[in-house]
CSV table of C-alpha atoms in Angstrom, one decimal:
chain,number,residue,atom,x,y,z
A,1,MET,CA,-0.2,-0.1,-0.1
A,2,LEU,CA,1.2,3.5,-0.9
A,3,LEU,CA,0.2,6.4,1.1
A,4,THR,CA,0.1,9.7,-1.1
A,5,PRO,CA,-0.4,12.7,1.4
A,6,VAL,CA,-2.7,15.1,-0.9
A,7,SER,CA,-3.5,19.0,-0.3
A,8,SER,CA,-6.2,19.0,2.3
A,9,GLY,CA,-3.8,17.2,4.3
A,10,SER,CA,-5.7,14.2,4.4
A,11,ILE,CA,-3.9,10.5,3.5
A,12,PRO,CA,-5.9,8.1,1.2
A,13,LEU,CA,-4.4,4.5,0.7
A,14,GLN,CA,-3.6,3.5,-2.3
A,15,GLU,CA,-2.5,-0.1,-4.5
A,16,GLU,CA,0.8,-0.3,-5.1
A,17,SER,CA,1.0,1.0,-9.0
A,18,SER,CA,2.6,2.9,-10.9
A,19,THR,CA,-0.1,5.5,-11.6
A,20,ALA,CA,-3.5,5.8,-9.2
A,21,THR,CA,-6.7,5.9,-10.1
A,22,ASP,CA,-10.3,6.9,-8.2
A,23,ALA,CA,-10.9,3.2,-8.1
A,24,ASP,CA,-7.1,2.6,-6.4
A,25,VAL,CA,-8.4,5.0,-3.3
A,26,VAL,CA,-9.4,2.8,-1.0
A,27,LYS,CA,-12.5,3.6,2.1
A,28,ILE,CA,-11.7,3.8,5.4
A,29,THR,CA,-13.9,1.9,7.3
A,30,PRO,CA,-14.1,0.4,10.7
A,31,ALA,CA,-13.7,-3.1,9.3
A,32,ARG,CA,-10.2,-2.4,7.8
A,33,ILE,CA,-8.8,-1.6,10.8
A,34,GLY,CA,-10.4,-3.6,13.5
A,35,GLN,CA,-11.8,-2.4,16.8
A,36,TRP,CA,-12.1,0.1,18.8
A,37,ASN,CA,-13.6,0.9,22.4
A,38,VAL,CA,-15.8,4.6,22.0
A,39,PRO,CA,-18.7,5.3,24.1
A,40,GLN,CA,-21.9,5.3,22.5
A,41,ASN,CA,-22.7,9.0,23.1
A,42,THR,CA,-19.5,10.0,21.5
A,43,ARG,CA,-19.9,12.9,18.7
A,44,ASP,CA,-18.2,14.5,16.4
A,45,ASP,CA,-18.1,18.4,18.4
A,46,ALA,CA,-16.8,20.8,20.9
A,47,ASP,CA,-19.5,20.1,23.3
A,48,ASN,CA,-19.6,16.3,24.0
A,49,PRO,CA,-15.2,15.9,23.4
A,50,LEU,CA,-14.0,12.6,22.9
A,51,PRO,CA,-13.2,11.0,26.1
A,52,SER,CA,-9.4,9.9,26.0
A,53,PRO,CA,-7.8,7.5,26.5
A,54,ILE,CA,-9.2,5.5,23.5
A,55,SER,CA,-8.4,1.7,23.5
A,56,ILE,CA,-7.8,0.6,19.8
A,57,THR,CA,-7.2,-2.6,18.5
A,58,CYS,CA,-5.5,-2.4,15.2
A,59,TYR,CA,-5.0,-5.7,12.8
A,60,GLU,CA,-1.3,-6.3,11.6
A,61,GLN,CA,-1.4,-5.0,7.8
A,62,PRO,CA,0.3,-2.2,7.1
A,63,SER,CA,-3.2,-0.8,4.9
A,64,ALA,CA,-5.2,-1.0,8.5
A,65,GLN,CA,-2.4,0.8,10.8
A,66,ALA,CA,-2.8,3.7,7.7
A,67,ALA,CA,-6.4,3.4,7.7
A,68,LEU,CA,-6.0,3.8,12.1
A,69,PHE,CA,-3.7,6.9,12.1
A,70,GLN,CA,-6.3,8.2,8.7
A,71,LEU,CA,-9.1,8.0,11.0
A,72,VAL,CA,-6.9,9.5,14.1
A,73,LEU,CA,-6.0,12.3,12.5
A,74,ASN,CA,-9.6,13.1,10.7
A,75,CYS,CA,-10.4,13.1,14.7
A,76,ASP,CA,-10.8,17.0,15.7
A,77,PHE,CA,-12.3,16.7,18.9
A,78,ILE,CA,-9.8,17.4,20.8
A,79,PRO,CA,-6.0,18.9,21.2
A,80,ILE,CA,-4.3,16.0,22.5
A,81,LYS,CA,-5.8,12.5,22.7
A,82,SER,CA,-3.8,10.0,24.6
A,83,ILE,CA,-4.6,6.6,22.3
A,84,LEU,CA,-3.7,2.7,23.2
A,85,ILE,CA,-3.1,0.4,20.4
A,86,SER,CA,-3.0,-2.7,20.3
A,87,ILE,CA,-1.6,-4.2,17.5
A,88,ASN,CA,-2.2,-7.5,16.1
A,89,ARG,CA,0.3,-9.8,15.3
A,90,PRO,CA,0.5,-13.5,14.0
A,91,THR,CA,-0.1,-16.4,16.1
A,92,THR,CA,2.1,-18.6,14.1
A,93,PRO,CA,5.9,-19.2,14.6
A,94,ILE,CA,8.3,-16.8,12.6
A,95,ARG,CA,11.0,-17.9,10.6
A,96,GLU,CA,12.7,-14.3,10.0
A,97,SER,CA,13.1,-11.8,12.7
A,98,PRO,CA,9.5,-10.4,13.3
A,99,PRO,CA,7.1,-7.5,11.7
A,100,GLN,CA,8.6,-4.0,13.3
A,101,PRO,CA,6.0,-1.8,14.9
A,102,LEU,CA,5.8,1.1,13.0
A,103,SER,CA,8.6,3.6,13.4
A,104,ALA,CA,8.8,6.6,14.4
A,105,SER,CA,10.0,7.9,10.8
A,106,THR,CA,7.1,6.4,9.8
A,107,SER,CA,4.4,7.4,12.0
A,108,SER,CA,5.4,11.2,11.3
A,109,SER,CA,5.4,10.7,7.3
A,110,LEU,CA,1.9,9.6,7.8
A,111,LEU,CA,1.0,13.2,10.0
A,112,SER,CA,0.1,16.2,8.4
A,113,ASP,CA,1.9,19.1,8.7
A,114,SER,CA,-0.6,20.5,11.9
A,115,HIS,CA,0.2,17.0,13.6
A,116,HIS,CA,2.8,16.2,16.5
A,117,LEU,CA,2.9,12.4,17.0
A,118,ILE,CA,5.6,11.3,19.7
A,119,PRO,CA,5.5,7.4,20.4
A,120,SER,CA,6.4,4.6,22.6
A,121,TYR,CA,6.6,1.4,22.0
A,122,VAL,CA,6.3,-2.1,24.0
A,123,PHE,CA,6.8,-5.6,22.5
A,124,ASP,CA,5.5,-8.4,24.8
A,125,ALA,CA,6.7,-11.6,23.2
A,126,SER,CA,4.9,-14.0,24.6
A,127,LEU,CA,1.8,-12.4,24.5
A,128,ARG,CA,3.4,-12.2,20.6
A,129,VAL,CA,1.1,-8.0,20.7
A,130,SER,CA,2.7,-4.9,20.4
A,131,LEU,CA,1.3,-2.3,22.0
A,132,HIS,CA,1.7,1.8,20.7
A,133,ILE,CA,1.2,4.0,23.0
A,134,PHE,CA,0.6,7.2,20.6
A,135,THR,CA,0.2,11.2,22.8
A,136,LEU,CA,-1.9,13.1,19.3
A,137,ILE,CA,-1.1,16.6,19.6
A,138,GLN,CA,-2.7,19.3,17.2
A,139,MET,CA,0.0,21.8,16.8
A,140,PRO,CA,-0.9,25.6,15.9
A,141,GLU,CA,-2.1,25.3,12.0
A,142,SER,CA,-0.8,28.9,11.6
A,143,ARG,CA,1.4,32.0,12.9
A,144,GLU,CA,-1.4,33.5,14.4
A,145,ASP,CA,-2.3,30.4,16.5
A,146,SER,CA,1.0,29.7,17.5
A,147,VAL,CA,1.2,34.0,19.1
A,148,TYR,CA,-1.8,33.2,20.8
A,149,LEU,CA,-0.9,29.3,22.1
A,150,ALA,CA,2.4,31.6,23.1
A,151,LYS,CA,0.4,34.2,25.1
A,152,LEU,CA,-1.8,31.6,26.6
A,153,ALA,CA,1.6,30.2,27.8
A,154,GLU,CA,2.9,33.2,29.7
A,155,GLN,CA,-0.4,33.4,30.9
A,156,ALA,CA,-0.1,30.2,32.1
A,157,GLU,CA,3.9,31.0,33.5
A,158,ARG,CA,4.7,28.2,31.0
A,159,TYR,CA,7.6,29.0,29.6
A,160,GLU,CA,8.7,26.6,28.2
A,161,GLU,CA,5.8,26.1,26.2
A,162,MET,CA,5.8,29.7,24.7
A,163,VAL,CA,9.3,29.4,24.2
A,164,GLU,CA,8.2,26.5,21.5
A,165,ASN,CA,5.8,28.2,20.0
A,166,MET,CA,7.5,32.0,19.6
A,167,LYS,CA,9.9,29.3,18.3
A,168,ARG,CA,8.1,28.2,15.4
A,169,VAL,CA,7.3,32.0,14.6
A,170,ALA,CA,10.9,32.8,14.7
A,171,SER,CA,12.0,30.3,12.5
A,172,SER,CA,9.6,31.0,9.3
A,173,ASP,CA,11.8,33.3,7.9
A,174,GLN,CA,10.1,36.6,8.3
A,175,GLU,CA,10.2,39.7,9.6
A,176,LEU,CA,9.2,39.5,13.0
A,177,THR,CA,6.2,42.1,14.2
A,178,VAL,CA,7.0,44.3,17.5
A,179,GLU,CA,4.7,42.0,19.6
A,180,GLU,CA,6.3,38.6,18.3
A,181,ARG,CA,9.7,40.1,19.2
A,182,ASN,CA,9.1,41.5,22.1
A,183,LEU,CA,7.0,38.1,23.0
A,184,LEU,CA,10.2,35.9,21.9
A,185,SER,CA,13.2,37.6,24.3
A,186,VAL,CA,10.6,37.2,27.2
A,187,ALA,CA,9.6,33.5,26.6
A,188,TYR,CA,13.7,33.2,27.0
A,189,LYS,CA,14.6,35.6,29.7
A,190,ASN,CA,12.0,33.6,31.4
A,191,VAL,CA,13.5,30.2,30.9
A,192,ILE,CA,16.9,31.6,31.2
A,193,GLY,CA,16.4,33.6,33.7
A,194,ALA,CA,15.3,30.9,36.4
A,195,ARG,CA,18.5,28.9,35.3
A,196,ARG,CA,20.9,31.6,36.2
A,197,ALA,CA,19.2,32.5,39.7
A,198,SER,CA,19.5,29.1,40.5
A,199,TRP,CA,22.9,28.9,39.0
A,200,ARG,CA,24.1,31.4,41.4
A,201,ILE,CA,22.5,30.3,44.8
A,202,VAL,CA,23.9,26.6,43.8
A,203,SER,CA,27.8,28.4,43.1
A,204,SER,CA,27.1,30.2,46.4
A,205,ILE,CA,26.6,27.0,48.6
A,206,GLU,CA,29.4,25.7,47.1
A,207,GLN,CA,32.2,28.0,47.5
A,208,LYS,CA,30.9,28.5,51.3
A,209,GLU,CA,30.7,24.6,51.6
A,210,GLU,CA,34.6,25.1,50.3
A,211,SER,CA,35.4,27.4,52.8
A,212,LYS,CA,34.4,24.9,55.4
A,213,GLY,CA,36.5,22.4,53.7
A,214,ASN,CA,32.8,19.6,53.5
A,215,GLU,CA,34.5,18.0,50.5
A,216,ALA,CA,31.7,14.7,50.3
A,217,GLN,CA,28.9,18.4,50.1
A,218,VAL,CA,31.6,20.1,47.7
A,219,SER,CA,31.5,17.2,45.1
A,220,MET,CA,27.6,16.8,45.1
A,221,ILE,CA,27.0,20.5,44.6
A,222,LYS,CA,29.9,20.3,42.2
A,223,GLY,CA,27.4,18.1,40.2
A,224,TYR,CA,24.1,19.9,40.4
A,225,ARG,CA,26.2,23.2,39.3
A,226,GLU,CA,27.2,21.6,36.1
A,227,LYS,CA,23.2,19.7,35.6
A,228,ILE,CA,22.5,23.9,35.5
A,229,GLU,CA,25.2,24.9,33.6
A,230,SER,CA,24.2,21.8,30.5
A,231,GLU,CA,20.8,23.4,30.5
A,232,LEU,CA,21.8,26.8,30.7
A,233,ALA,CA,23.8,26.4,27.5
A,234,LYS,CA,21.2,24.7,25.8
A,235,ILE,CA,18.9,27.7,26.2
A,236,CYS,CA,21.6,29.4,25.0
A,237,GLU,CA,22.7,27.8,22.1
A,238,ASP,CA,19.6,27.3,20.9
A,239,ILE,CA,18.6,30.8,20.5
A,240,LEU,CA,21.6,31.5,19.0
A,241,ASP,CA,21.1,29.2,16.6
A,242,VAL,CA,17.3,30.8,15.8
A,243,LEU,CA,19.0,34.8,15.9
A,244,ASP,CA,22.0,33.2,13.8
A,245,LYS,CA,19.8,31.2,10.7
A,246,HIS,CA,16.5,33.2,11.2
A,247,LEU,CA,15.9,36.3,12.8
A,248,ILE,CA,19.0,38.2,11.5
A,249,PRO,CA,18.8,37.9,8.0
A,250,SER,CA,15.5,38.1,7.6
A,251,ALA,CA,15.8,41.4,10.0
A,252,ALA,CA,14.8,44.4,7.8
A,253,SER,CA,14.7,47.9,9.9
A,254,GLY,CA,17.1,49.3,12.3
A,255,GLU,CA,15.6,48.5,15.0
A,256,SER,CA,15.1,44.8,14.5
A,257,LYS,CA,18.5,44.9,13.8
A,258,VAL,CA,19.2,46.5,17.2
A,259,PHE,CA,17.2,44.1,19.4
A,260,TYR,CA,18.1,40.8,17.2
A,261,HIS,CA,22.2,41.4,17.6
A,262,LYS,CA,21.9,42.4,21.3
A,263,MET,CA,20.2,39.4,22.0
A,264,MET,CA,22.7,37.4,20.9
A,265,GLY,CA,25.2,39.3,23.0
A,266,ASP,CA,22.8,38.6,26.2
A,267,TYR,CA,23.2,34.9,25.7
A,268,HIS,CA,26.9,34.5,24.6
A,269,ARG,CA,27.0,36.4,27.9
A,270,TYR,CA,25.5,34.5,29.7
A,271,LEU,CA,27.7,31.6,28.8
A,272,ALA,CA,30.2,33.5,29.2
A,273,GLU,CA,28.8,33.5,33.2
A,274,PHE,CA,29.8,30.1,33.4
A,275,ALA,CA,32.0,28.8,31.5
A,276,THR,CA,36.0,29.0,31.9
A,277,GLY,CA,39.6,29.4,30.1
A,278,ASP,CA,38.6,29.4,26.7
A,279,LYS,CA,35.6,28.5,26.5
A,280,ARG,CA,34.9,31.5,28.7
A,281,LYS,CA,37.0,33.7,25.9
A,282,ASP,CA,34.8,32.3,23.3
A,283,SER,CA,31.4,33.4,24.5
A,284,ALA,CA,33.1,36.7,25.8
A,285,ASP,CA,34.7,37.6,22.5
A,286,LYS,CA,31.3,36.6,20.1
A,287,SER,CA,29.5,38.2,22.8
A,288,LEU,CA,31.5,41.6,22.3
A,289,GLU,CA,31.1,41.4,18.6
A,290,ALA,CA,27.4,41.1,19.0
A,291,TYR,CA,27.0,44.0,21.4
A,292,LYS,CA,29.3,46.3,18.9
A,293,ALA,CA,27.4,45.3,16.0
A,294,ALA,CA,24.0,46.3,17.6
A,295,SER,CA,25.7,49.7,18.8
A,296,ASP,CA,27.3,50.6,15.5
A,297,VAL,CA,23.1,50.1,14.2
A,298,ALA,CA,21.8,51.8,17.1
A,299,VAL,CA,23.5,55.7,17.5
A,300,THR,CA,22.8,55.7,13.4
A,301,GLU,CA,19.6,54.5,13.3
A,302,LEU,CA,18.0,54.7,16.4
A,303,PRO,CA,17.2,58.2,19.0
A,304,PRO,CA,19.3,58.3,22.3
A,305,THR,CA,15.8,57.5,24.0
A,306,HIS,CA,14.8,54.6,22.0
A,307,PRO,CA,14.5,51.7,24.4
A,308,ILE,CA,16.1,49.6,22.8
A,309,ARG,CA,19.1,51.5,22.6
A,310,LEU,CA,18.7,52.4,26.4
A,311,GLY,CA,18.3,48.7,26.4
A,312,LEU,CA,21.5,47.7,25.2
A,313,ALA,CA,23.2,50.0,26.7
A,314,LEU,CA,22.5,48.9,29.9
A,315,ASN,CA,23.2,45.2,29.1
A,316,PHE,CA,26.9,46.2,27.3
A,317,SER,CA,27.9,48.2,30.6
A,318,VAL,CA,27.0,44.7,32.2
A,319,PHE,CA,28.7,42.8,30.6
A,320,TYR,CA,32.2,45.2,30.6
A,321,TYR,CA,31.6,45.2,34.7
A,322,GLU,CA,31.1,41.8,34.7
A,323,ILE,CA,32.2,40.1,32.1
A,324,LEU,CA,35.6,42.1,30.7
A,325,ASN,CA,36.5,43.0,34.7
A,326,SER,CA,36.8,46.4,33.5
A,327,PRO,CA,34.4,49.3,35.8
A,328,ASP,CA,35.7,52.1,34.0
A,329,ARG,CA,34.7,51.4,30.4
A,330,ALA,CA,31.4,49.9,32.1
A,331,CYS,CA,30.7,53.2,33.4
A,332,HIS,CA,31.9,55.4,31.3
A,333,LEU,CA,28.8,53.1,28.7
A,334,ALA,CA,26.3,53.7,30.9
A,335,LYS,CA,27.0,57.4,32.0
A,336,GLN,CA,27.0,58.2,28.2
A,337,ALA,CA,23.6,56.4,27.9
A,338,PHE,CA,22.3,58.0,30.6
A,339,ASP,CA,23.4,61.2,29.9
A,340,ASP,CA,22.2,61.6,25.9
A,341,ALA,CA,19.0,59.8,26.7
A,342,ILE,CA,18.7,63.2,29.6
A,343,ALA,CA,19.5,66.0,26.7
A,344,GLU,CA,16.3,65.2,24.9
A,345,LEU,CA,14.1,63.2,27.3
A,346,ASP,CA,11.7,66.1,25.8
A,347,THR,CA,11.0,64.1,22.5
A,348,LEU,CA,10.3,61.0,24.0
A,349,SER,CA,7.3,59.7,22.9
A,350,GLU,CA,3.9,58.5,25.3
A,351,GLU,CA,4.0,55.4,24.1
A,352,SER,CA,8.1,54.4,25.2
A,353,TYR,CA,8.1,57.3,28.6
A,354,LYS,CA,7.7,54.3,30.4
A,355,ASP,CA,10.0,51.9,29.9
A,356,SER,CA,12.7,54.7,28.6
A,357,THR,CA,13.0,56.2,32.2
A,358,LEU,CA,12.8,52.5,33.7
A,359,ILE,CA,15.9,51.5,32.2
A,360,MET,CA,17.2,55.4,32.8
A,361,GLN,CA,16.9,54.4,36.2
A,362,LEU,CA,18.8,51.4,35.8
A,363,LEU,CA,21.4,52.7,34.5
A,364,ARG,CA,21.8,55.2,37.4
A,365,ASP,CA,21.3,52.4,40.1
A,366,ASN,CA,24.6,50.6,38.4
A,367,LEU,CA,26.3,53.6,37.9
A,368,THR,CA,26.1,54.6,41.7
A,369,LEU,CA,27.1,50.5,42.7
A,370,TRP,CA,30.0,50.9,40.5
A,371,THR,CA,31.4,54.3,41.1
A,372,SER,CA,30.7,53.5,45.0
A,373,ASP,CA,33.0,49.9,44.7
A,374,MET,CA,35.7,51.9,43.0
A,375,GLN,CA,36.0,54.8,45.6
A,376,ASP,CA,36.5,51.4,48.1
A,377,SER,CA,39.8,50.0,48.8
A,378,VAL,CA,40.4,46.7,46.3
A,379,ASP,CA,40.5,44.0,49.5
A,380,LYS,CA,37.2,46.1,50.6
A,381,ALA,CA,35.4,46.8,46.4
A,382,ALA,CA,36.1,42.6,46.1
A,383,ASP,CA,34.5,41.6,49.4
A,384,ALA,CA,31.9,44.0,48.1
A,385,LYS,CA,31.4,42.2,45.2
A,386,ASP,CA,31.1,39.2,46.3
A,387,GLU,CA,28.3,39.7,48.3
A,388,ALA,CA,26.6,42.2,45.7
A,389,GLU,CA,23.4,41.5,43.7
A,390,PRO,CA,24.2,41.3,40.1
A,391,ALA,CA,24.4,44.9,38.3
A,392,ALA,CA,20.2,45.2,37.0
A,393,GLU,CA,19.8,44.8,33.2
A,394,GLU,CA,17.2,45.1,31.1
């Protein structure tokens, strides 16, 4: 049997031949599939959704399996369906290797673009029955659906799912709207922010245990810290890949270019926060390069009071202070950005006033903190830096 997708997204079953005619299309009926247990009151409408899970017994023949998937894909009762599928196997001895369950790749090829299939297989040789457990998730069919689900995930504080939805939008190689751009930033900022905070806490505990000479505890803490670092690296590499392959190449406006290069600088900086040796230097170099690229565009295309330009100055100055250990450069950059914005404060638009003044306040807070440290002795400054809160950033 051949599976040939059609434009409607349905998957007709055809007899294997060089050409297909209308007579070759197999009508999908329960008799061709097997048996399944569905309550009598089930109807194809939203008011009476199909319960989950559904138990299905399917004949082993490929045509029956394919017909079953066709049936499942045509069920639009609910977004998520958990289905237990029992594939009947022959009771006669098998001379060669037994027929394999429908593979994940084959399963995925049966699905239209709007669906996602996650299979797991259990094989019981004594019963000669293979159980297929599937979770069929109806994925967003449009860009608007992905954005809506991202907003929903944000409200539910399910930021990993917010990331997945916005990553799908960002990978379309199209210019993002301001709203989409901000949703993408918020999604990744939340998933990375929680782990950065965890890393700081665990690292602080590790230092305290080291000072006490508790080697057993230090060993456990180190393993836990490395687990967090692995998660941090994965998140950073994920968004950096999206930025490099999709967002920066498709950025048309100066505002978008500054936004994305700034994001690239931020996430390379996050990698540099916990990396050591050559890896730290590499991340720091890439962060500096991205921040400079953003700054070059910002000074020519964005006014000094623009929130994105101010946010870039804030984070770039934090990079100088925390990653390059250059408080002089950090203070100079932050003060320059603050003074330039103050000089043109009367040109600030009403819609961006709140965002711009908030970032200006953060710039001033960092300047106060850093200049205070610089005025102390070297030893006191080092101690203060160990105990101080991290510098404010966007």
